[in-house]
């Protein structure tokens, strides 16, 4: 035993790690763990203090962010179907916009297509109805013309309100014309020309006695006017189809609130 103790002391003296400059390497864990634990406590306390200082709205937003991310990464079937149909609608509308500008494939026919669209504009129809109403001398004719004027005014107001709510832009960046600004037809959804021609064609088919060829031409005219709005790049396909639907609903509304002959005569006398 006495001989082994001097040997162990000599071995410890010869060990390089027992020198003063290397003593900190022998016990690194305890100090590092204490520093790390204290750092975690301080960061936890700082995080808790920061969480207490944050507003409830910010806390709610931070809690909602993961859910929103998950919704974007994992959309529902309805969302996928809606986005797919929307993409198809935009793609097909751009392909059919063959008269959107002079450089388009049918750019030379743009003036003719614009003239066709003018036949479905609200201002010429309102002006023509007022002229016919002034020149009309029969009670039946005045009744039909007064209700037609009511239908045209309702069409402008309803379409303008829906467009202000939707605020959908057309497939091409085309500025509306002066007549479009007068009728507040500045957005794409729904198509004002399509709703107007659908309402007018249904109105004439119900209240005018027309031959079968004229009835067919009236329906073809409404379809061509609606399709012309897609060709010049002002509306999408769904805008025109929605315009046809709204035009039919407006006709049904006018039929429900149809003004009688006495009411029309009273309004004409006041005017």
PDB file of C-alpha atoms in Angstrom:
ATOM      1  CA  UNK A   1       0.000   0.000   0.000  1.00  0.00           C
ATOM      2  CA  UNK A   2       2.702   2.606   0.850  1.00  0.00           C
ATOM      3  CA  UNK A   3       4.477   1.804  -2.404  1.00  0.00           C
ATOM      4  CA  UNK A   4       1.304   2.066  -4.488  1.00  0.00           C
ATOM      5  CA  UNK A   5       0.409   5.533  -3.143  1.00  0.00           C
ATOM      6  CA  UNK A   6       3.660   7.191  -4.389  1.00  0.00           C
ATOM      7  CA  UNK A   7       3.119   5.497  -7.752  1.00  0.00           C
ATOM      8  CA  UNK A   8      -0.447   6.874  -8.059  1.00  0.00           C
ATOM      9  CA  UNK A   9       0.712  10.343  -7.044  1.00  0.00           C
ATOM     10  CA  UNK A  10       3.493  10.246  -9.628  1.00  0.00           C
ATOM     11  CA  UNK A  11       0.959   9.077 -12.251  1.00  0.00           C
ATOM     12  CA  UNK A  12      -1.381  11.966 -11.370  1.00  0.00           C
ATOM     13  CA  UNK A  13       1.476  14.446 -11.612  1.00  0.00           C
ATOM     14  CA  UNK A  14       2.438  13.097 -15.021  1.00  0.00           C
ATOM     15  CA  UNK A  15      -1.204  13.289 -16.277  1.00  0.00           C
ATOM     16  CA  UNK A  16      -1.556  16.335 -18.540  1.00  0.00           C
ATOM     17  CA  UNK A  17      -5.271  16.822 -17.740  1.00  0.00           C
ATOM     18  CA  UNK A  18      -4.433  17.445 -14.050  1.00  0.00           C
ATOM     19  CA  UNK A  19      -2.612  20.677 -14.876  1.00  0.00           C
ATOM     20  CA  UNK A  20      -4.258  23.969 -13.868  1.00  0.00           C
ATOM     21  CA  UNK A  21      -5.012  25.108 -17.441  1.00  0.00           C
ATOM     22  CA  UNK A  22      -6.830  21.820 -18.178  1.00  0.00           C
ATOM     23  CA  UNK A  23      -8.814  21.491 -14.954  1.00  0.00           C
ATOM     24  CA  UNK A  24     -11.954  22.990 -16.557  1.00  0.00           C
ATOM     25  CA  UNK A  25     -12.026  20.146 -19.080  1.00  0.00           C
ATOM     26  CA  UNK A  26     -12.462  17.552 -16.369  1.00  0.00           C
ATOM     27  CA  UNK A  27     -15.848  18.925 -15.235  1.00  0.00           C
ATOM     28  CA  UNK A  28     -17.551  20.522 -18.284  1.00  0.00           C
ATOM     29  CA  UNK A  29     -21.015  19.054 -17.907  1.00  0.00           C
ATOM     30  CA  UNK A  30     -22.182  20.490 -14.625  1.00  0.00           C
ATOM     31  CA  UNK A  31     -21.396  24.096 -15.507  1.00  0.00           C
ATOM     32  CA  UNK A  32     -22.754  23.804 -19.045  1.00  0.00           C
ATOM     33  CA  UNK A  33     -25.952  22.202 -17.855  1.00  0.00           C
ATOM     34  CA  UNK A  34     -26.436  24.922 -15.282  1.00  0.00           C
ATOM     35  CA  UNK A  35     -25.805  27.620 -17.908  1.00  0.00           C
ATOM     36  CA  UNK A  36     -28.157  25.961 -20.359  1.00  0.00           C
ATOM     37  CA  UNK A  37     -30.885  25.461 -17.764  1.00  0.00           C
ATOM     38  CA  UNK A  38     -30.541  29.070 -16.590  1.00  0.00           C
ATOM     39  CA  UNK A  39     -30.636  30.269 -20.208  1.00  0.00           C
ATOM     40  CA  UNK A  40     -33.756  28.225 -20.865  1.00  0.00           C
ATOM     41  CA  UNK A  41     -35.406  29.587 -17.753  1.00  0.00           C
ATOM     42  CA  UNK A  42     -34.575  33.147 -18.744  1.00  0.00           C
ATOM     43  CA  UNK A  43     -35.819  32.616 -22.292  1.00  0.00           C
ATOM     44  CA  UNK A  44     -38.963  30.946 -20.954  1.00  0.00           C
ATOM     45  CA  UNK A  45     -39.582  33.815 -18.571  1.00  0.00           C
ATOM     46  CA  UNK A  46     -38.957  36.332 -21.368  1.00  0.00           C
ATOM     47  CA  UNK A  47     -41.323  34.426 -23.661  1.00  0.00           C
ATOM     48  CA  UNK A  48     -44.003  34.302 -20.986  1.00  0.00           C
ATOM     49  CA  UNK A  49     -43.581  38.018 -20.319  1.00  0.00           C
ATOM     50  CA  UNK A  50     -43.779  38.707 -24.049  1.00  0.00           C
ATOM     51  CA  UNK A  51     -46.885  36.564 -24.347  1.00  0.00           C
ATOM     52  CA  UNK A  52     -48.487  38.472 -21.491  1.00  0.00           C
ATOM     53  CA  UNK A  53     -47.604  41.788 -23.134  1.00  0.00           C
ATOM     54  CA  UNK A  54     -49.026  40.788 -26.536  1.00  0.00           C
ATOM     55  CA  UNK A  55     -52.564  41.743 -27.373  1.00  0.00           C
ATOM     56  CA  UNK A  56     -55.347  39.140 -27.427  1.00  0.00           C
ATOM     57  CA  UNK A  57     -55.833  39.772 -31.190  1.00  0.00           C
ATOM     58  CA  UNK A  58     -52.181  38.945 -31.883  1.00  0.00           C
ATOM     59  CA  UNK A  59     -52.498  35.784 -29.791  1.00  0.00           C
ATOM     60  CA  UNK A  60     -55.567  34.732 -31.766  1.00  0.00           C
ATOM     61  CA  UNK A  61     -53.813  35.409 -35.050  1.00  0.00           C
ATOM     62  CA  UNK A  62     -50.782  33.392 -33.995  1.00  0.00           C
ATOM     63  CA  UNK A  63     -53.069  30.522 -33.025  1.00  0.00           C
ATOM     64  CA  UNK A  64     -54.968  30.717 -36.309  1.00  0.00           C
ATOM     65  CA  UNK A  65     -51.932  30.808 -38.584  1.00  0.00           C
ATOM     66  CA  UNK A  66     -51.219  27.070 -38.440  1.00  0.00           C
ATOM     67  CA  UNK A  67     -54.868  26.306 -39.240  1.00  0.00           C
ATOM     68  CA  UNK A  68     -54.832  28.675 -42.224  1.00  0.00           C
ATOM     69  CA  UNK A  69     -51.597  27.110 -43.456  1.00  0.00           C
ATOM     70  CA  UNK A  70     -53.125  23.670 -43.146  1.00  0.00           C
ATOM     71  CA  UNK A  71     -56.217  24.833 -45.063  1.00  0.00           C
ATOM     72  CA  UNK A  72     -54.049  26.183 -47.856  1.00  0.00           C
ATOM     73  CA  UNK A  73     -51.909  23.067 -47.978  1.00  0.00           C
ATOM     74  CA  UNK A  74     -54.916  20.729 -47.718  1.00  0.00           C
ATOM     75  CA  UNK A  75     -57.801  22.463 -49.541  1.00  0.00           C
ATOM     76  CA  UNK A  76     -61.245  20.910 -49.577  1.00  0.00           C
ATOM     77  CA  UNK A  77     -62.753  19.153 -52.570  1.00  0.00           C
ATOM     78  CA  UNK A  78     -65.107  22.079 -53.170  1.00  0.00           C
ATOM     79  CA  UNK A  79     -62.188  24.500 -53.167  1.00  0.00           C
ATOM     80  CA  UNK A  80     -60.239  22.385 -55.655  1.00  0.00           C
ATOM     81  CA  UNK A  81     -63.285  22.041 -57.926  1.00  0.00           C
ATOM     82  CA  UNK A  82     -64.068  25.771 -57.772  1.00  0.00           C
ATOM     83  CA  UNK A  83     -60.466  26.792 -58.508  1.00  0.00           C
ATOM     84  CA  UNK A  84     -60.276  24.307 -61.382  1.00  0.00           C
ATOM     85  CA  UNK A  85     -63.494  25.601 -62.958  1.00  0.00           C
ATOM     86  CA  UNK A  86     -62.305  29.172 -62.493  1.00  0.00           C
ATOM     87  CA  UNK A  87     -58.999  28.385 -64.212  1.00  0.00           C
ATOM     88  CA  UNK A  88     -60.828  26.701 -67.104  1.00  0.00           C
ATOM     89  CA  UNK A  89     -63.158  29.690 -67.407  1.00  0.00           C
ATOM     90  CA  UNK A  90     -60.271  32.164 -67.567  1.00  0.00           C
ATOM     91  CA  UNK A  91     -58.308  30.030 -70.050  1.00  0.00           C
ATOM     92  CA  UNK A  92     -61.274  29.502 -72.391  1.00  0.00           C
ATOM     93  CA  UNK A  93     -62.289  33.177 -72.189  1.00  0.00           C
ATOM     94  CA  UNK A  94     -58.789  34.271 -73.170  1.00  0.00           C
ATOM     95  CA  UNK A  95     -58.773  31.832 -76.083  1.00  0.00           C
ATOM     96  CA  UNK A  96     -62.154  33.082 -77.307  1.00  0.00           C
ATOM     97  CA  UNK A  97     -61.107  36.739 -77.001  1.00  0.00           C
ATOM     98  CA  UNK A  98     -60.168  36.815 -80.680  1.00  0.00           C
ATOM     99  CA  UNK A  99     -61.119  40.508 -81.056  1.00  0.00           C
ATOM    100  CA  UNK A 100     -59.640  41.789 -77.798  1.00  0.00           C
ATOM    101  CA  UNK A 101     -57.272  44.147 -79.623  1.00  0.00           C
ATOM    102  CA  UNK A 102     -56.056  45.006 -83.102  1.00  0.00           C
ATOM    103  CA  UNK A 103     -53.209  42.497 -82.877  1.00  0.00           C
ATOM    104  CA  UNK A 104     -55.585  39.586 -82.165  1.00  0.00           C
ATOM    105  CA  UNK A 105     -56.358  36.909 -84.746  1.00  0.00           C
ATOM    106  CA  UNK A 106     -59.701  38.547 -85.604  1.00  0.00           C
ATOM    107  CA  UNK A 107     -58.626  42.081 -84.800  1.00  0.00           C
ATOM    108  CA  UNK A 108     -59.964  43.393 -88.121  1.00  0.00           C
ATOM    109  CA  UNK A 109     -63.525  42.427 -87.136  1.00  0.00           C
ATOM    110  CA  UNK A 110     -63.396  44.300 -83.828  1.00  0.00           C
ATOM    111  CA  UNK A 111     -65.439  47.255 -85.127  1.00  0.00           C
ATOM    112  CA  UNK A 112     -68.208  44.973 -86.384  1.00  0.00           C
ATOM    113  CA  UNK A 113     -68.305  43.058 -83.096  1.00  0.00           C
ATOM    114  CA  UNK A 114     -68.499  46.327 -81.168  1.00  0.00           C
ATOM    115  CA  UNK A 115     -71.409  47.414 -83.373  1.00  0.00           C
ATOM    116  CA  UNK A 116     -73.189  44.151 -82.615  1.00  0.00           C
ATOM    117  CA  UNK A 117     -72.638  44.736 -78.894  1.00  0.00           C
ATOM    118  CA  UNK A 118     -74.055  48.243 -79.233  1.00  0.00           C
ATOM    119  CA  UNK A 119     -77.437  46.743 -80.197  1.00  0.00           C
ATOM    120  CA  UNK A 120     -77.655  45.351 -76.670  1.00  0.00           C
ATOM    121  CA  UNK A 121     -76.601  48.513 -74.835  1.00  0.00           C
ATOM    122  CA  UNK A 122     -78.987  50.104 -72.362  1.00  0.00           C
ATOM    123  CA  UNK A 123     -78.807  53.747 -73.533  1.00  0.00           C
ATOM    124  CA  UNK A 124     -80.114  53.143 -77.105  1.00  0.00           C
ATOM    125  CA  UNK A 125     -82.899  50.925 -75.784  1.00  0.00           C
ATOM    126  CA  UNK A 126     -84.026  53.449 -73.171  1.00  0.00           C
ATOM    127  CA  UNK A 127     -83.926  56.286 -75.704  1.00  0.00           C
ATOM    128  CA  UNK A 128     -85.855  54.243 -78.277  1.00  0.00           C
ATOM    129  CA  UNK A 129     -88.469  53.215 -75.708  1.00  0.00           C
ATOM    130  CA  UNK A 130     -89.031  56.842 -74.664  1.00  0.00           C
ATOM    131  CA  UNK A 131     -89.439  57.921 -78.307  1.00  0.00           C
ATOM    132  CA  UNK A 132     -91.935  55.130 -78.999  1.00  0.00           C
ATOM    133  CA  UNK A 133     -93.799  55.978 -75.782  1.00  0.00           C
ATOM    134  CA  UNK A 134     -94.193  59.613 -76.848  1.00  0.00           C
ATOM    135  CA  UNK A 135     -95.470  58.619 -80.282  1.00  0.00           C
ATOM    136  CA  UNK A 136     -97.753  55.816 -79.058  1.00  0.00           C
ATOM    137  CA  UNK A 137    -101.477  56.565 -79.058  1.00  0.00           C
ATOM    138  CA  UNK A 138    -102.967  53.250 -77.872  1.00  0.00           C
ATOM    139  CA  UNK A 139    -103.446  52.244 -74.258  1.00  0.00           C
ATOM    140  CA  UNK A 140    -102.109  48.716 -74.855  1.00  0.00           C
ATOM    141  CA  UNK A 141     -98.982  50.027 -76.534  1.00  0.00           C
ATOM    142  CA  UNK A 142     -98.344  52.538 -73.756  1.00  0.00           C
ATOM    143  CA  UNK A 143     -98.789  49.831 -71.131  1.00  0.00           C
ATOM    144  CA  UNK A 144     -96.233  47.549 -72.809  1.00  0.00           C
ATOM    145  CA  UNK A 145     -93.762  50.398 -73.358  1.00  0.00           C
ATOM    146  CA  UNK A 146     -94.022  51.660 -69.765  1.00  0.00           C
ATOM    147  CA  UNK A 147     -93.319  48.184 -68.403  1.00  0.00           C
ATOM    148  CA  UNK A 148     -90.468  47.783 -70.883  1.00  0.00           C
ATOM    149  CA  UNK A 149     -88.982  51.043 -69.628  1.00  0.00           C
ATOM    150  CA  UNK A 150     -89.325  49.787 -66.053  1.00  0.00           C
ATOM    151  CA  UNK A 151     -87.573  46.542 -67.020  1.00  0.00           C
ATOM    152  CA  UNK A 152     -84.674  48.421 -68.628  1.00  0.00           C
ATOM    153  CA  UNK A 153     -84.204  50.682 -65.601  1.00  0.00           C
ATOM    154  CA  UNK A 154     -84.334  47.702 -63.215  1.00  0.00           C
ATOM    155  CA  UNK A 155     -81.773  45.880 -65.363  1.00  0.00           C
ATOM    156  CA  UNK A 156     -79.309  48.773 -65.152  1.00  0.00           C
ATOM    157  CA  UNK A 157     -79.690  49.145 -61.376  1.00  0.00           C
ATOM    158  CA  UNK A 158     -79.522  45.416 -60.574  1.00  0.00           C
ATOM    159  CA  UNK A 159     -76.520  44.720 -62.814  1.00  0.00           C
ATOM    160  CA  UNK A 160     -74.659  47.801 -61.526  1.00  0.00           C
ATOM    161  CA  UNK A 161     -75.260  46.705 -57.915  1.00  0.00           C
ATOM    162  CA  UNK A 162     -74.095  43.139 -58.573  1.00  0.00           C
ATOM    163  CA  UNK A 163     -70.990  44.351 -60.389  1.00  0.00           C
ATOM    164  CA  UNK A 164     -70.099  46.656 -57.503  1.00  0.00           C
ATOM    165  CA  UNK A 165     -70.393  43.724 -55.106  1.00  0.00           C
ATOM    166  CA  UNK A 166     -68.390  41.259 -57.223  1.00  0.00           C
ATOM    167  CA  UNK A 167     -65.818  43.700 -58.697  1.00  0.00           C
ATOM    168  CA  UNK A 168     -64.533  41.051 -61.077  1.00  0.00           C
ATOM    169  CA  UNK A 169     -62.187  42.175 -63.822  1.00  0.00           C
ATOM    170  CA  UNK A 170     -62.433  40.948 -67.395  1.00  0.00           C
ATOM    171  CA  UNK A 171     -59.994  38.486 -68.999  1.00  0.00           C
ATOM    172  CA  UNK A 172     -58.241  41.378 -70.778  1.00  0.00           C
ATOM    173  CA  UNK A 173     -57.325  44.810 -69.462  1.00  0.00           C
ATOM    174  CA  UNK A 174     -59.822  46.786 -71.570  1.00  0.00           C
ATOM    175  CA  UNK A 175     -61.168  50.120 -70.385  1.00  0.00           C
ATOM    176  CA  UNK A 176     -64.972  50.531 -70.554  1.00  0.00           C
ATOM    177  CA  UNK A 177     -66.395  53.007 -73.042  1.00  0.00           C
ATOM    178  CA  UNK A 178     -68.335  56.190 -72.370  1.00  0.00           C
ATOM    179  CA  UNK A 179     -71.713  54.467 -72.734  1.00  0.00           C
ATOM    180  CA  UNK A 180     -70.572  51.772 -70.297  1.00  0.00           C
ATOM    181  CA  UNK A 181     -69.779  54.415 -67.692  1.00  0.00           C
ATOM    182  CA  UNK A 182     -73.224  55.987 -68.201  1.00  0.00           C
ATOM    183  CA  UNK A 183     -74.916  52.676 -67.417  1.00  0.00           C
ATOM    184  CA  UNK A 184     -72.347  51.848 -64.669  1.00  0.00           C
ATOM    185  CA  UNK A 185     -71.299  48.713 -66.584  1.00  0.00           C
ATOM    186  CA  UNK A 186     -67.648  48.891 -65.557  1.00  0.00           C
ATOM    187  CA  UNK A 187     -66.953  45.378 -64.185  1.00  0.00           C
ATOM    188  CA  UNK A 188     -67.224  41.919 -65.718  1.00  0.00           C
ATOM    189  CA  UNK A 189     -69.640  39.945 -63.517  1.00  0.00           C
ATOM    190  CA  UNK A 190     -72.437  39.720 -64.519  1.00  0.00           C
ATOM    191  CA  UNK A 191     -72.402  40.826 -68.160  1.00  0.00           C
ATOM    192  CA  UNK A 192     -74.859  43.714 -68.525  1.00  0.00           C
ATOM    193  CA  UNK A 193     -75.372  43.222 -72.258  1.00  0.00           C
ATOM    194  CA  UNK A 194     -76.160  39.529 -71.756  1.00  0.00           C
ATOM    195  CA  UNK A 195     -78.716  40.190 -69.004  1.00  0.00           C
ATOM    196  CA  UNK A 196     -80.355  42.947 -71.080  1.00  0.00           C
ATOM    197  CA  UNK A 197     -80.705  40.962 -74.300  1.00  0.00           C
ATOM    198  CA  UNK A 198     -81.999  37.926 -72.387  1.00  0.00           C
ATOM    199  CA  UNK A 199     -84.617  40.070 -70.661  1.00  0.00           C
ATOM    200  CA  UNK A 200     -85.591  41.865 -73.909  1.00  0.00           C
ATOM    201  CA  UNK A 201     -85.887  38.696 -75.971  1.00  0.00           C
ATOM    202  CA  UNK A 202     -88.063  37.031 -73.336  1.00  0.00           C
ATOM    203  CA  UNK A 203     -90.141  40.200 -72.985  1.00  0.00           C
ATOM    204  CA  UNK A 204     -90.789  40.458 -76.747  1.00  0.00           C
ATOM    205  CA  UNK A 205     -91.527  36.760 -77.098  1.00  0.00           C
ATOM    206  CA  UNK A 206     -94.221  37.035 -74.401  1.00  0.00           C
ATOM    207  CA  UNK A 207     -95.822  40.383 -75.279  1.00  0.00           C
ATOM    208  CA  UNK A 208     -95.462  40.696 -79.053  1.00  0.00           C
ATOM    209  CA  UNK A 209     -97.051  38.572 -81.743  1.00  0.00           C
ATOM    210  CA  UNK A 210     -94.111  37.450 -83.873  1.00  0.00           C
ATOM    211  CA  UNK A 211     -93.721  34.887 -86.612  1.00  0.00           C
ATOM    212  CA  UNK A 212     -91.571  31.833 -85.981  1.00  0.00           C
ATOM    213  CA  UNK A 213     -88.604  33.089 -88.102  1.00  0.00           C
ATOM    214  CA  UNK A 214     -88.598  36.352 -86.141  1.00  0.00           C
ATOM    215  CA  UNK A 215     -88.658  34.433 -82.862  1.00  0.00           C
ATOM    216  CA  UNK A 216     -85.647  32.374 -83.958  1.00  0.00           C
ATOM    217  CA  UNK A 217     -83.797  35.502 -85.064  1.00  0.00           C
ATOM    218  CA  UNK A 218     -84.560  37.159 -81.732  1.00  0.00           C
ATOM    219  CA  UNK A 219     -83.028  34.256 -79.803  1.00  0.00           C
ATOM    220  CA  UNK A 220     -80.001  34.152 -82.112  1.00  0.00           C
ATOM    221  CA  UNK A 221     -79.532  37.903 -81.690  1.00  0.00           C
ATOM    222  CA  UNK A 222     -79.466  37.550 -77.897  1.00  0.00           C
ATOM    223  CA  UNK A 223     -76.930  34.715 -78.092  1.00  0.00           C
ATOM    224  CA  UNK A 224     -74.674  36.597 -80.566  1.00  0.00           C
ATOM    225  CA  UNK A 225     -74.689  39.786 -78.484  1.00  0.00           C
ATOM    226  CA  UNK A 226     -73.726  37.861 -75.352  1.00  0.00           C
ATOM    227  CA  UNK A 227     -70.988  35.921 -77.154  1.00  0.00           C
ATOM    228  CA  UNK A 228     -69.623  39.123 -78.721  1.00  0.00           C
ATOM    229  CA  UNK A 229     -68.739  40.382 -75.241  1.00  0.00           C
ATOM    230  CA  UNK A 230     -66.429  37.396 -74.812  1.00  0.00           C
ATOM    231  CA  UNK A 231     -64.887  37.920 -78.259  1.00  0.00           C
ATOM    232  CA  UNK A 232     -63.850  41.508 -77.509  1.00  0.00           C
ATOM    233  CA  UNK A 233     -62.366  40.447 -74.158  1.00  0.00           C
ATOM    234  CA  UNK A 234     -64.734  42.374 -71.867  1.00  0.00           C
ATOM    235  CA  UNK A 235     -66.311  39.377 -70.111  1.00  0.00           C
ATOM    236  CA  UNK A 236     -65.644  35.769 -69.197  1.00  0.00           C
ATOM    237  CA  UNK A 237     -67.877  32.929 -70.356  1.00  0.00           C
ATOM    238  CA  UNK A 238     -69.374  32.566 -66.881  1.00  0.00           C
ATOM    239  CA  UNK A 239     -70.110  36.309 -66.811  1.00  0.00           C
ATOM    240  CA  UNK A 240     -72.221  35.987 -69.962  1.00  0.00           C
ATOM    241  CA  UNK A 241     -73.983  32.836 -68.782  1.00  0.00           C
ATOM    242  CA  UNK A 242     -74.742  34.478 -65.448  1.00  0.00           C
ATOM    243  CA  UNK A 243     -76.017  37.524 -67.336  1.00  0.00           C
ATOM    244  CA  UNK A 244     -78.491  35.333 -69.237  1.00  0.00           C
ATOM    245  CA  UNK A 245     -79.750  33.887 -65.946  1.00  0.00           C
ATOM    246  CA  UNK A 246     -80.116  37.287 -64.296  1.00  0.00           C
ATOM    247  CA  UNK A 247     -81.895  38.614 -67.387  1.00  0.00           C
ATOM    248  CA  UNK A 248     -84.498  35.869 -67.157  1.00  0.00           C
ATOM    249  CA  UNK A 249     -84.951  36.527 -63.433  1.00  0.00           C
ATOM    250  CA  UNK A 250     -85.427  40.234 -64.147  1.00  0.00           C
ATOM    251  CA  UNK A 251     -88.137  39.375 -66.682  1.00  0.00           C
ATOM    252  CA  UNK A 252     -89.912  37.278 -64.046  1.00  0.00           C
ATOM    253  CA  UNK A 253     -89.642  40.178 -61.595  1.00  0.00           C
ATOM    254  CA  UNK A 254     -91.211  42.604 -64.083  1.00  0.00           C
ATOM    255  CA  UNK A 255     -94.026  40.122 -64.692  1.00  0.00           C
ATOM    256  CA  UNK A 256     -94.705  40.019 -60.945  1.00  0.00           C
ATOM    257  CA  UNK A 257     -94.842  43.816 -60.585  1.00  0.00           C
ATOM    258  CA  UNK A 258     -96.505  44.435 -63.945  1.00  0.00           C
ATOM    259  CA  UNK A 259     -98.083  47.887 -64.054  1.00  0.00           C
ATOM    260  CA  UNK A 260    -101.679  48.045 -65.205  1.00  0.00           C
ATOM    261  CA  UNK A 261    -102.993  50.382 -67.881  1.00  0.00           C
ATOM    262  CA  UNK A 262    -104.450  52.792 -65.308  1.00  0.00           C
ATOM    263  CA  UNK A 263    -101.134  53.012 -63.470  1.00  0.00           C
ATOM    264  CA  UNK A 264     -99.285  53.650 -66.720  1.00  0.00           C
ATOM    265  CA  UNK A 265    -101.751  56.392 -67.695  1.00  0.00           C
ATOM    266  CA  UNK A 266    -101.327  58.049 -64.311  1.00  0.00           C
ATOM    267  CA  UNK A 267     -97.536  58.001 -64.643  1.00  0.00           C
ATOM    268  CA  UNK A 268     -97.712  59.347 -68.203  1.00  0.00           C
ATOM    269  CA  UNK A 269    -100.010  62.204 -67.094  1.00  0.00           C
ATOM    270  CA  UNK A 270     -97.587  63.117 -64.277  1.00  0.00           C
ATOM    271  CA  UNK A 271     -94.670  63.036 -66.706  1.00  0.00           C
TER     272      UNK A 271
END
